[in-house]
Amino acid sequence: MLQRLHSLLPSRERLHQMRGLRWLGPRLHHPHLWRLNRRSLALGLALGVFFGLLVPVAQIPLAATLAVLLRANLPAAVASTLVTNPVTFGPVYYGAYKLGQALLGTPAHAGEEPPTLSTTDEVAGAGSWLDALLQAWDWLTDVGKPLVLGLAVVATIAGVTVYWLVQWAWVWRIRRARRQRRHRTLHPS
């Protein structure tokens, strides 16, 4: 299982080539960042999932920076930021927005579209253009509050859940291997 996991994680060389991580320099060589043990793997995956869900941009540098500071598994932190990708981005952010709306108690605006400039507004002059820009800003801030709250809740719950699931799976796997060894020694074929 560990060899398969190693093959899925980015290599040390690949991470050193990433422009967003170059500023970490020699800190990337610390051996704790590359060890695959229960604590470092669980923390690395949790950090990556947290930043992958919470932040729409610069996920990898943020997860890598915190992984370096907390001595978590760096490849796991970087790889798990890909929890949001072009396929999952839309549903995750829509669900987080709806969750944020429910938590804030704001009414759902059915089919409310962002304001746009029509050709008559463009011809009318700067006053209507400025009004449309202010309406767009109001719409964006109305969407932003529930989205940020929903993303914070989802990212926190997902990060904590991933951490404890990895911890549990690691312990379960070790206990299972011990039981199997004990069974083989007590009942040789």
CSV table of C-alpha atoms in Angstrom, one decimal:
chain,number,residue,atom,x,y,z
A,1,MET,CA,0.0,0.0,0.0
A,2,LEU,CA,2.8,2.4,0.9
A,3,GLN,CA,4.6,1.8,-2.5
A,4,ARG,CA,1.3,2.5,-4.3
A,5,LEU,CA,0.9,5.7,-2.3
A,6,HIS,CA,4.5,6.8,-3.1
A,7,SER,CA,3.8,6.3,-6.8
A,8,LEU,CA,0.8,8.6,-6.7
A,9,LEU,CA,2.5,11.4,-4.8
A,10,PRO,CA,4.6,14.0,-6.5
A,11,SER,CA,8.3,13.4,-6.3
A,12,ARG,CA,10.8,15.6,-4.5
A,13,GLU,CA,12.3,16.8,-7.9
A,14,ARG,CA,8.8,17.7,-9.2
A,15,LEU,CA,8.1,19.8,-6.1
A,16,HIS,CA,11.4,21.5,-6.4
A,17,GLN,CA,10.6,22.5,-9.9
A,18,MET,CA,7.3,24.3,-9.0
A,19,ARG,CA,7.7,28.0,-9.2
A,20,GLY,CA,5.3,28.7,-6.3
A,21,LEU,CA,7.4,26.6,-4.0
A,22,ARG,CA,11.0,27.8,-4.9
A,23,TRP,CA,11.0,30.4,-2.2
A,24,LEU,CA,11.0,27.6,0.4
A,25,GLY,CA,14.5,26.7,-0.8
A,26,PRO,CA,16.5,24.4,1.6
A,27,ARG,CA,13.5,23.9,3.9
A,28,LEU,CA,12.1,21.5,1.2
A,29,HIS,CA,15.0,19.1,1.9
A,30,HIS,CA,14.0,18.5,5.5
A,31,PRO,CA,13.5,14.7,5.9
A,32,HIS,CA,10.3,15.0,8.0
A,33,LEU,CA,8.5,16.5,5.0
A,34,TRP,CA,9.1,13.3,3.0
A,35,ARG,CA,8.5,10.6,5.6
A,36,LEU,CA,5.4,8.5,5.3
A,37,ASN,CA,4.1,8.0,8.8
A,38,ARG,CA,0.7,8.2,10.3
A,39,ARG,CA,0.9,11.7,11.7
A,40,SER,CA,2.6,13.3,8.7
A,41,LEU,CA,0.4,11.7,6.1
A,42,ALA,CA,-2.8,12.5,8.0
A,43,LEU,CA,-1.7,16.1,8.5
A,44,GLY,CA,-0.5,16.6,5.0
A,45,LEU,CA,-3.7,15.2,3.4
A,46,ALA,CA,-5.9,17.3,5.8
A,47,LEU,CA,-3.9,20.5,5.0
A,48,GLY,CA,-4.2,19.8,1.2
A,49,VAL,CA,-8.0,19.1,1.4
A,50,PHE,CA,-8.5,22.2,3.6
A,51,PHE,CA,-6.7,24.6,1.3
A,52,GLY,CA,-8.0,22.8,-1.8
A,53,LEU,CA,-11.6,23.5,-0.7
A,54,LEU,CA,-11.1,26.9,1.0
A,55,VAL,CA,-9.0,28.9,-1.4
A,56,PRO,CA,-9.8,29.1,-5.2
A,57,VAL,CA,-6.2,30.2,-6.1
A,58,ALA,CA,-2.7,29.5,-4.8
A,59,GLN,CA,-3.8,26.3,-3.0
A,60,ILE,CA,-0.5,24.5,-3.5
A,61,PRO,CA,1.8,27.2,-2.1
A,62,LEU,CA,-0.5,27.7,0.9
A,63,ALA,CA,-0.7,24.0,1.7
A,64,ALA,CA,3.0,23.5,1.1
A,65,THR,CA,3.9,26.4,3.3
A,66,LEU,CA,1.9,25.1,6.2
A,67,ALA,CA,3.1,21.6,5.6
A,68,VAL,CA,6.7,22.8,5.9
A,69,LEU,CA,5.9,24.8,9.0
A,70,LEU,CA,4.0,21.9,10.7
A,71,ARG,CA,6.4,19.2,9.3
A,72,ALA,CA,3.6,17.4,7.5
A,73,ASN,CA,4.1,15.1,4.5
A,74,LEU,CA,4.7,17.6,1.7
A,75,PRO,CA,3.8,15.5,-1.3
A,76,ALA,CA,0.5,14.5,0.3
A,77,ALA,CA,-0.4,18.1,1.1
A,78,VAL,CA,0.4,19.2,-2.5
A,79,ALA,CA,-1.5,16.3,-4.2
A,80,SER,CA,-4.6,16.6,-2.0
A,81,THR,CA,-5.2,20.2,-3.0
A,82,LEU,CA,-6.5,18.7,-6.3
A,83,VAL,CA,-9.7,17.8,-4.5
A,84,THR,CA,-11.1,20.8,-6.4
A,85,ASN,CA,-10.5,20.6,-10.1
A,86,PRO,CA,-12.4,21.7,-13.1
A,87,VAL,CA,-14.8,18.8,-12.7
A,88,THR,CA,-15.5,19.2,-9.0
A,89,PHE,CA,-15.2,23.0,-8.7
A,90,GLY,CA,-18.7,23.9,-9.7
A,91,PRO,CA,-20.6,21.4,-7.5
A,92,VAL,CA,-18.4,22.1,-4.5
A,93,TYR,CA,-18.7,25.9,-4.7
A,94,TYR,CA,-22.5,25.7,-5.4
A,95,GLY,CA,-23.0,23.4,-2.4
A,96,ALA,CA,-20.8,25.7,-0.2
A,97,TYR,CA,-22.8,28.7,-1.3
A,98,LYS,CA,-26.1,27.0,-0.5
A,99,LEU,CA,-24.7,25.9,2.9
A,100,GLY,CA,-23.6,29.5,3.6
A,101,GLN,CA,-27.0,30.8,2.7
A,102,ALA,CA,-28.7,28.3,5.0
A,103,LEU,CA,-26.3,29.2,7.9
A,104,LEU,CA,-26.8,32.9,7.4
A,105,GLY,CA,-30.5,32.5,6.9
A,106,THR,CA,-30.5,34.6,3.7
A,107,PRO,CA,-33.3,33.9,1.3
A,108,ALA,CA,-32.4,32.1,-1.9
A,109,HIS,CA,-32.7,34.5,-4.9
A,110,ALA,CA,-34.2,32.2,-7.5
A,111,GLY,CA,-32.6,32.7,-10.8
A,112,GLU,CA,-31.0,36.0,-9.9
A,113,GLU,CA,-28.5,36.9,-12.5
A,114,PRO,CA,-25.5,39.2,-12.2
A,115,PRO,CA,-26.2,42.6,-13.5
A,116,THR,CA,-24.9,43.3,-17.0
A,117,LEU,CA,-24.5,46.3,-19.2
A,118,SER,CA,-26.9,46.5,-22.1
A,119,THR,CA,-26.2,48.5,-25.2
A,120,THR,CA,-28.7,51.2,-24.1
A,121,ASP,CA,-26.7,51.6,-20.8
A,122,GLU,CA,-23.5,52.0,-22.8
A,123,VAL,CA,-25.0,54.7,-24.9
A,124,ALA,CA,-26.7,56.5,-22.0
A,125,GLY,CA,-23.3,57.5,-20.5
A,126,ALA,CA,-21.1,57.1,-17.5
A,127,GLY,CA,-23.9,57.5,-14.8
A,128,SER,CA,-25.7,54.3,-15.9
A,129,TRP,CA,-22.4,52.5,-16.3
A,130,LEU,CA,-21.4,53.4,-12.7
A,131,ASP,CA,-24.8,52.3,-11.5
A,132,ALA,CA,-24.4,48.9,-13.2
A,133,LEU,CA,-20.9,48.6,-11.7
A,134,LEU,CA,-22.3,49.3,-8.2
A,135,GLN,CA,-25.1,46.8,-8.8
A,136,ALA,CA,-22.5,44.2,-9.8
A,137,TRP,CA,-20.5,44.9,-6.7
A,138,ASP,CA,-23.6,44.5,-4.5
A,139,TRP,CA,-24.4,41.3,-6.2
A,140,LEU,CA,-20.9,40.0,-5.8
A,141,THR,CA,-20.9,40.9,-2.0
A,142,ASP,CA,-24.3,39.2,-1.6
A,143,VAL,CA,-22.9,36.0,-3.2
A,144,GLY,CA,-19.5,36.3,-1.4
A,145,LYS,CA,-20.7,36.2,2.2
A,146,PRO,CA,-22.5,32.9,2.0
A,147,LEU,CA,-19.9,31.4,-0.3
A,148,VAL,CA,-17.0,32.3,2.0
A,149,LEU,CA,-18.9,31.0,5.1
A,150,GLY,CA,-19.9,27.8,3.3
A,151,LEU,CA,-16.4,27.2,2.0
A,152,ALA,CA,-14.9,27.7,5.5
A,153,VAL,CA,-17.3,25.2,7.1
A,154,VAL,CA,-16.9,22.6,4.3
A,155,ALA,CA,-13.1,23.0,4.3
A,156,THR,CA,-12.8,22.7,8.1
A,157,ILE,CA,-15.1,19.7,8.3
A,158,ALA,CA,-13.5,18.0,5.3
A,159,GLY,CA,-10.0,18.6,6.7
A,160,VAL,CA,-10.7,17.3,10.1
A,161,THR,CA,-12.6,14.3,8.7
A,162,VAL,CA,-9.7,13.4,6.4
A,163,TYR,CA,-7.2,13.7,9.3
A,164,TRP,CA,-9.2,11.3,11.5
A,165,LEU,CA,-10.0,8.9,8.6
A,166,VAL,CA,-6.4,8.5,7.8
A,167,GLN,CA,-5.5,8.1,11.4
A,168,TRP,CA,-8.2,5.4,11.8
A,169,ALA,CA,-7.3,3.6,8.5
A,170,TRP,CA,-3.6,3.5,9.5
A,171,VAL,CA,-4.4,2.0,12.9
A,172,TRP,CA,-6.9,-0.4,11.4
A,173,ARG,CA,-4.4,-1.6,8.8
A,174,ILE,CA,-1.7,-2.2,11.4
A,175,ARG,CA,-4.1,-4.1,13.7
A,176,ARG,CA,-5.3,-6.2,10.8
A,177,ALA,CA,-1.7,-7.1,9.8
A,178,ARG,CA,-0.9,-8.1,13.4
A,179,ARG,CA,-4.0,-10.3,13.6
A,180,GLN,CA,-3.1,-12.0,10.4
A,181,ARG,CA,0.5,-12.6,11.6
A,182,ARG,CA,-0.7,-13.9,14.9
A,183,HIS,CA,-3.2,-16.2,13.1
A,184,ARG,CA,-0.5,-17.5,10.8
A,185,THR,CA,1.8,-18.3,13.7
A,186,LEU,CA,-0.9,-20.0,15.7
A,187,HIS,CA,-2.3,-21.9,12.7
A,188,PRO,CA,0.5,-22.8,10.3
A,189,SER,CA,-0.6,-24.3,7.1
